[in-house]
Coordinates of C-alpha atoms in Angstrom, one line a residue:
M1 CA 0.0 23.3 34.3
D2 CA 3.7 23.7 34.9
A3 CA 3.7 20.9 37.4
L4 CA 1.9 18.6 34.9
Y5 CA 4.4 19.6 32.2
N6 CA 7.4 18.9 34.5
F7 CA 5.9 15.5 35.4
F8 CA 5.4 14.6 31.7
F9 CA 9.0 15.8 30.9
F10 CA 10.4 13.7 33.7
F11 CA 8.4 10.7 32.6
L12 CA 9.8 10.9 29.1
A13 CA 13.3 11.4 30.3
T14 CA 13.2 8.2 32.4
L15 CA 11.9 6.0 29.6
T16 CA 14.5 3.6 28.4
Y17 CA 15.1 2.4 24.9
D18 CA 13.5 -0.9 25.9
T19 CA 10.3 0.8 27.1
L20 CA 9.7 2.6 23.8
R21 CA 9.8 -0.6 21.7
F22 CA 6.2 -1.7 21.5
E23 CA 5.7 -3.0 18.0
Y24 CA 7.9 -4.9 15.5
E25 CA 7.4 -4.3 11.8
D26 CA 6.9 -7.4 9.7
F27 CA 8.9 -8.1 6.6
P28 CA 7.9 -6.0 3.6
E29 CA 6.0 -7.7 0.7
T30 CA 8.8 -7.5 -1.8
K31 CA 10.2 -9.6 -4.6
E32 CA 13.7 -8.9 -3.3
P33 CA 15.3 -12.1 -1.7
V34 CA 15.9 -12.2 2.0
W35 CA 19.4 -13.4 2.9
I36 CA 19.9 -14.8 6.4
L37 CA 23.5 -16.0 7.2
G38 CA 24.0 -17.6 3.8
R39 CA 20.5 -18.8 3.2
K40 CA 18.2 -17.3 0.6
Y41 CA 14.4 -16.9 1.2
S42 CA 11.4 -15.5 -0.5
V43 CA 9.0 -13.4 1.6
F44 CA 6.0 -14.6 -0.4
T45 CA 6.5 -18.3 0.0
E46 CA 8.9 -18.8 2.9
K47 CA 8.0 -16.3 5.6
E48 CA 7.6 -18.9 8.3
E49 CA 11.0 -20.4 7.4
I50 CA 12.6 -16.9 7.6
L51 CA 11.1 -16.3 11.1
L52 CA 12.1 -19.8 12.3
D53 CA 15.6 -19.2 11.1
V54 CA 15.8 -15.9 12.9
T55 CA 14.2 -17.3 16.1
S56 CA 16.8 -20.1 16.1
R57 CA 19.7 -17.7 16.5
L58 CA 20.8 -17.2 20.1
W59 CA 19.7 -13.8 21.2
F60 CA 21.7 -12.2 24.0
T61 CA 20.3 -9.0 25.6
Y62 CA 21.0 -6.8 28.6
R63 CA 20.4 -8.7 31.8
K64 CA 19.9 -7.6 35.4
N65 CA 20.5 -9.2 38.8
F66 CA 23.3 -11.5 37.7
P67 CA 26.2 -12.3 40.1
A68 CA 28.4 -9.2 40.5
I69 CA 31.2 -9.1 38.0
G70 CA 34.5 -9.7 39.8
G71 CA 32.6 -10.2 43.0
T72 CA 32.0 -6.5 43.6
G73 CA 31.3 -5.1 40.2
P74 CA 28.1 -4.5 38.2
T75 CA 25.1 -6.8 38.5
S76 CA 23.6 -5.5 35.2
D77 CA 25.0 -4.5 31.9
T78 CA 22.2 -2.2 30.9
G79 CA 23.6 0.9 29.2
W80 CA 27.1 -0.5 28.5
G81 CA 27.0 -4.1 27.4
C82 CA 25.4 -4.0 24.0
M83 CA 28.6 -4.6 22.0
L84 CA 29.6 -7.4 24.4
R85 CA 26.2 -9.0 23.9
C86 CA 26.6 -8.7 20.1
G87 CA 30.0 -10.3 20.4
Q88 CA 28.3 -13.2 22.3
M89 CA 25.7 -13.5 19.5
I90 CA 28.2 -13.8 16.6
F91 CA 30.4 -16.2 18.6
A92 CA 27.3 -18.3 19.7
Q93 CA 26.5 -18.6 16.0
A94 CA 29.9 -20.1 15.4
L95 CA 29.4 -22.6 18.3
V96 CA 25.9 -23.5 16.9
C97 CA 27.5 -24.2 13.5
R98 CA 30.3 -26.1 15.2
H99 CA 28.2 -28.4 17.4
L100 CA 24.6 -28.3 15.9
G101 CA 25.0 -27.3 12.3
R102 CA 23.6 -24.5 10.2
D103 CA 20.3 -26.5 9.6
W104 CA 19.5 -26.8 13.3
R105 CA 16.3 -25.1 14.4
W106 CA 14.9 -24.1 17.8
I107 CA 11.2 -24.8 18.2
K108 CA 9.4 -23.5 21.3
G109 CA 8.5 -26.4 23.6
K110 CA 10.5 -29.0 21.7
R111 CA 13.1 -30.9 23.6
Q112 CA 16.6 -30.0 22.5
M113 CA 19.7 -32.1 22.4
D114 CA 22.4 -31.8 25.0
N115 CA 24.8 -30.0 22.8
Y116 CA 22.4 -27.1 22.5
F117 CA 22.4 -26.6 26.2
N118 CA 26.2 -27.0 26.3
V119 CA 26.4 -24.1 23.8
L120 CA 23.9 -22.0 25.7
N121 CA 25.6 -22.7 29.0
A122 CA 28.9 -21.3 27.6
F123 CA 27.2 -17.8 27.6
I124 CA 25.2 -17.8 30.8
D125 CA 25.8 -14.8 33.1
K126 CA 28.1 -16.4 35.6
K127 CA 31.8 -16.3 36.2
D128 CA 32.6 -19.9 35.1
S129 CA 31.0 -19.8 31.7
Y130 CA 33.5 -19.5 28.9
Y131 CA 32.0 -16.5 27.1
S132 CA 29.9 -14.9 29.9
I133 CA 29.5 -11.2 30.3
H134 CA 31.8 -11.7 33.4
Q135 CA 34.6 -13.3 31.4
I136 CA 34.3 -10.8 28.5
A137 CA 34.3 -7.7 30.8
Q138 CA 37.2 -8.9 32.9
M139 CA 39.3 -10.1 30.0
G140 CA 38.7 -6.7 28.4
V141 CA 40.7 -5.0 31.1
G142 CA 43.8 -6.4 29.4
E143 CA 42.6 -4.6 26.2
G144 CA 42.5 -1.3 28.1
K145 CA 38.7 -1.3 28.8
S146 CA 37.6 -0.9 32.4
I147 CA 34.6 -3.0 33.5
G148 CA 31.4 -1.1 32.4
Q149 CA 33.1 0.7 29.5
W150 CA 31.7 0.5 26.0
Y151 CA 33.5 -1.7 23.5
G152 CA 34.1 -1.4 19.8
P153 CA 33.8 -4.3 17.4
N154 CA 37.6 -4.8 17.3
T155 CA 38.0 -4.9 21.1
V156 CA 35.3 -7.5 21.6
A157 CA 36.8 -9.6 18.8
Q158 CA 40.2 -9.6 20.5
V159 CA 38.6 -10.6 23.8
L160 CA 36.6 -13.5 22.4
K161 CA 39.8 -14.8 20.7
K162 CA 41.5 -15.0 24.0
L163 CA 38.6 -16.6 25.8
A164 CA 38.3 -19.3 23.0
T165 CA 41.7 -20.6 24.0
F166 CA 40.2 -22.1 27.1
D167 CA 37.2 -23.7 25.3
T168 CA 38.7 -27.2 24.7
W169 CA 35.2 -28.6 23.9
S170 CA 34.8 -26.4 20.8
S171 CA 38.6 -26.5 20.0
L172 CA 38.3 -23.5 17.7
A173 CA 41.0 -21.7 15.7
V174 CA 40.1 -18.0 16.0
H175 CA 41.9 -15.6 13.7
I176 CA 41.4 -11.9 13.6
A177 CA 42.5 -10.3 10.3
M178 CA 44.1 -6.9 11.0
D179 CA 44.9 -4.0 8.6
N180 CA 42.1 -5.1 6.2
T181 CA 44.2 -8.1 5.1
V182 CA 43.4 -11.8 5.4
V183 CA 46.6 -13.9 5.1
M184 CA 45.7 -17.5 3.9
E185 CA 49.1 -18.9 4.9
E186 CA 48.6 -17.8 8.5
I187 CA 45.1 -19.2 8.7
R188 CA 46.2 -22.6 7.4
R189 CA 49.1 -22.8 9.8
L190 CA 46.7 -22.0 12.7
C191 CA 44.0 -24.5 11.7
Q192 CA 46.3 -27.3 10.8
S193 CA 48.3 -27.2 14.0
N194 CA 47.7 -29.9 16.7
F195 CA 49.1 -27.6 19.4
P196 CA 47.8 -24.3 20.9
F197 CA 48.7 -21.4 18.7
A198 CA 51.3 -18.8 19.6
G199 CA 50.0 -16.4 22.2
A200 CA 47.7 -18.7 24.0
A201 CA 50.1 -19.1 26.9
A202 CA 50.2 -15.4 27.3
C203 CA 46.5 -15.3 28.1
P204 CA 45.9 -16.5 31.7
A205 CA 42.4 -17.5 32.7
V206 CA 40.4 -14.6 34.2
E207 CA 39.0 -16.9 37.0
S208 CA 40.9 -19.5 38.9
D209 CA 38.1 -22.0 38.5
V210 CA 38.3 -24.7 35.8
L211 CA 35.7 -24.0 33.1
Y212 CA 33.9 -27.3 32.5
N213 CA 30.3 -26.3 31.7
G214 CA 29.4 -30.0 31.8
Y215 CA 31.2 -30.7 28.5
P216 CA 32.4 -34.3 27.7
E217 CA 36.0 -34.5 28.8
E218 CA 37.1 -36.6 25.9
A219 CA 35.7 -34.1 23.3
G220 CA 38.8 -31.8 23.5
V221 CA 41.2 -34.7 23.1
R222 CA 39.3 -36.0 20.1
D223 CA 39.2 -32.7 18.3
R224 CA 42.9 -32.0 18.9
L225 CA 43.7 -35.1 16.9
S226 CA 41.8 -33.8 13.8
L227 CA 43.7 -32.3 10.9
W228 CA 41.8 -29.0 10.7
K229 CA 40.5 -27.0 13.6
P230 CA 37.2 -25.3 12.8
L231 CA 38.0 -21.6 11.9
V232 CA 36.3 -18.5 13.3
L233 CA 37.5 -15.6 11.2
L234 CA 36.7 -12.1 12.4
I235 CA 37.7 -9.1 10.3
P236 CA 37.5 -5.7 12.0
L237 CA 36.9 -3.0 9.4
R238 CA 36.3 0.7 9.0
L239 CA 34.3 1.4 5.9
G240 CA 34.4 5.1 6.0
L241 CA 35.1 8.0 8.3
T242 CA 31.8 9.0 9.8
E243 CA 29.4 7.1 7.5
I244 CA 29.7 4.0 5.4
N245 CA 31.1 4.5 1.9
E246 CA 28.5 3.4 -0.7
A247 CA 31.2 1.6 -2.7
Y248 CA 31.3 -1.1 0.0
I249 CA 27.6 -1.8 0.3
E250 CA 27.4 -4.5 -2.4
T251 CA 30.4 -6.3 -0.9
L252 CA 28.9 -6.2 2.5
K253 CA 25.7 -7.7 1.1
H254 CA 27.6 -10.5 -0.5
C255 CA 29.1 -11.4 2.9
F256 CA 25.6 -12.4 4.1
M257 CA 25.2 -14.5 1.0
M258 CA 28.1 -16.8 1.8
P259 CA 27.3 -20.1 3.5
Q260 CA 30.2 -19.4 5.8
S261 CA 28.6 -16.2 7.1
L262 CA 28.5 -15.5 10.8
G263 CA 27.0 -12.1 10.3
V264 CA 28.3 -8.7 11.3
I265 CA 28.6 -6.8 14.6
G266 CA 28.4 -3.0 14.5
G267 CA 25.5 -0.6 14.6
K268 CA 24.9 3.1 15.1
P269 CA 26.9 5.5 17.2
N270 CA 24.7 5.0 20.2
S271 CA 23.9 1.3 20.0
A272 CA 25.4 -2.0 18.8
H273 CA 23.5 -4.6 16.8
Y274 CA 24.1 -8.1 15.5
F275 CA 23.4 -8.1 11.8
I276 CA 22.3 -11.5 10.4
G277 CA 21.2 -10.6 6.8
Y278 CA 19.6 -8.1 4.5
V279 CA 16.6 -7.5 2.2
G280 CA 16.8 -4.9 -0.5
E281 CA 18.6 -1.9 1.0
E282 CA 17.9 -2.9 4.6
L283 CA 20.0 -4.8 7.1
I284 CA 18.3 -7.4 9.3
Y285 CA 19.5 -7.5 12.9
L286 CA 19.0 -8.8 16.4
D287 CA 18.9 -6.0 19.0
P288 CA 20.4 -6.5 22.5
H289 CA 18.8 -3.4 23.9
T290 CA 16.2 -5.2 26.0
T291 CA 16.8 -5.7 29.7
Q292 CA 15.7 -9.2 31.0
P293 CA 16.2 -10.9 34.3
A294 CA 19.3 -13.1 34.6
V295 CA 18.5 -16.8 34.1
E296 CA 19.3 -19.4 36.6
P297 CA 19.0 -23.2 36.1
S298 CA 16.0 -24.8 37.8
D299 CA 16.3 -27.2 40.7
S300 CA 16.3 -30.1 38.2
G301 CA 19.2 -28.5 36.3
C302 CA 17.1 -27.5 33.3
L303 CA 17.8 -24.1 31.8
P304 CA 14.8 -21.9 30.8
D305 CA 15.8 -20.9 27.3
E306 CA 12.9 -19.0 25.8
S307 CA 14.4 -15.6 26.6
F308 CA 17.4 -16.5 24.5
H309 CA 15.4 -16.6 21.3
C310 CA 13.9 -13.5 19.6
Q311 CA 10.3 -14.6 18.9
H312 CA 9.1 -11.5 17.0
P313 CA 10.1 -10.3 13.5
P314 CA 13.7 -9.0 13.6
C315 CA 14.5 -5.4 13.4
R316 CA 15.6 -3.7 10.1
M317 CA 17.5 -0.5 9.3
S318 CA 18.8 1.1 6.1
I319 CA 22.3 0.0 5.2
A320 CA 23.2 3.7 4.8
E321 CA 22.7 4.2 8.5
L322 CA 25.3 1.7 9.5
D323 CA 28.3 3.1 11.5
P324 CA 31.4 2.4 9.4
S325 CA 33.2 0.6 12.3
I326 CA 32.2 -3.1 12.0
A327 CA 33.5 -6.6 12.4
V328 CA 32.6 -9.3 9.8
G329 CA 32.5 -13.0 10.8
F330 CA 32.9 -16.3 9.0
F331 CA 33.0 -19.9 10.1
C332 CA 34.8 -22.6 8.1
N333 CA 34.3 -26.0 9.7
T334 CA 36.6 -27.8 7.3
E335 CA 39.6 -26.9 5.0
E336 CA 37.2 -27.4 2.1
D337 CA 34.9 -24.7 3.6
F338 CA 37.9 -22.3 3.9
N339 CA 39.1 -23.0 0.3
N340 CA 35.5 -22.4 -1.0
W341 CA 35.4 -19.1 1.0
C342 CA 38.7 -17.9 -0.5
Q343 CA 37.4 -18.6 -4.0
Q344 CA 34.2 -16.6 -3.4
I345 CA 36.3 -13.7 -2.1
K346 CA 38.6 -13.8 -5.1
K347 CA 35.6 -13.9 -7.5
L348 CA 34.0 -11.0 -5.7
S349 CA 37.1 -8.9 -6.1
L350 CA 36.9 -9.2 -9.9
V351 CA 33.3 -7.9 -10.1
R352 CA 33.3 -4.5 -11.8
G353 CA 32.1 -1.6 -9.6
V354 CA 32.4 -3.6 -6.4
L355 CA 35.0 -2.3 -3.9
P356 CA 36.5 -5.0 -1.7
M357 CA 36.3 -4.4 2.0
F358 CA 39.5 -6.3 2.7
E359 CA 42.4 -7.9 0.8
L360 CA 43.0 -11.7 0.5
V361 CA 46.7 -12.6 0.1
E362 CA 48.5 -15.9 0.2
R363 CA 51.5 -14.8 2.3
Q364 CA 52.1 -12.1 4.9
P365 CA 53.2 -8.9 3.2
S366 CA 56.8 -7.9 4.0
H367 CA 55.8 -4.7 5.7
F368 CA 53.6 -6.5 8.3
S369 CA 54.7 -7.3 11.8
N370 CA 54.3 -10.7 13.3
P371 CA 50.6 -11.6 12.8
D372 CA 50.1 -12.8 16.4
V373 CA 51.4 -9.5 17.7
L374 CA 49.0 -7.7 15.4
N375 CA 46.1 -9.9 16.5
L376 CA 46.7 -9.4 20.2
T377 CA 47.4 -5.7 19.9
P378 CA 44.2 -4.1 18.7
D379 CA 45.2 -0.5 18.8
S380 CA 48.4 -0.7 16.7
S381 CA 47.2 1.2 13.6
D382 CA 45.7 4.5 12.8
A383 CA 42.4 2.9 11.9
D384 CA 42.2 1.4 15.4
R385 CA 43.1 4.7 17.1
L386 CA 40.3 6.2 15.1
E387 CA 38.0 3.4 16.3
R388 CA 38.9 4.2 19.9
F389 CA 38.0 7.9 19.3
F390 CA 34.6 6.9 18.0
D391 CA 34.2 4.3 20.8
S392 CA 34.5 7.1 23.4
E393 CA 31.9 9.1 21.6
D394 CA 29.6 6.0 21.4
E395 CA 29.9 5.5 25.1
D396 CA 28.6 9.0 25.8
F397 CA 25.8 8.6 23.3
E398 CA 24.8 5.4 24.9
I399 CA 24.5 7.0 28.3
L400 CA 22.5 9.9 26.9
S401 CA 20.1 7.5 25.1
L402 CA 19.1 5.9 28.3

């Protein structure tokens, strides 16, 4: 009996988070609207549309047997790469909006346009993809994170900003709003510039190889001549000490209602998730905690893409369970989009009983340092030092959960 008990205990101890996920709960039959990245749905009349919208998001999970990071490093990110994968998902949504549009949908078996595969290739697990696990992990060393160490939302945002400077095809202006403050003047200056923004030259490429990914060479030149660079706005926040402050919940919900929404990266102390919407008092998210084999292009050059789309109902969790350390994302393709977003934020701040998660100001407050220094130095405030403390705890929890 003791031997049987020991075997059963060993079996349970070796089960991974992936193994225990057998069923996925469908959406509840509720009159509450379902919000997915700025789109409103009804469960009763638009369930298929909801699932198609969710399935069309790029879903990045743990992978195994990819080329070793740095040549000699890990060949899998299971157990440590969940926040890196969430960072990939929120940034992939920005690239989808940039190159395919919010109305684009992925349908299994349907031939997709070249730009879709260009976006997907930017995240494939190999060293010469712009936003691969290899690039994120190696660029993170400059942010004080060793390869294989767990990231917080702020750290992955900083890394993605640096990597975006080499993506001339997308030609994005990436702004990270620090100290809970969005400075409109700084964003307009960044997006209206025809030249690389300050700080780009200080970020050398992680790999010596030129990152082409098969993109049209003339695309970067054409976009550089435009008057407004598409904006990816990431806002790292801490909405409480150990749990989310209830006063922020309505504001957080409203972020998912905005047409500019890219979602939220965050999660629980032992696992990161990519939140794409909400229904009632539950958040809707894509979960990276599934280990899949690394994908290689076929001999014909085609990329098998089914494993990059979540084809079951998405996961849900109570908003109250959300860890207070998050990063909220928005995409403004045009200056008009940005002006509209600013108006929505201003109106939201006037709603009685709603506590703003961040402040929107026209000019940089006099007590701030240079914004580029703030953006490239993630651990410069008490809030960020607190995030590092929780990140270290999260790393331990992650290991124990496996």
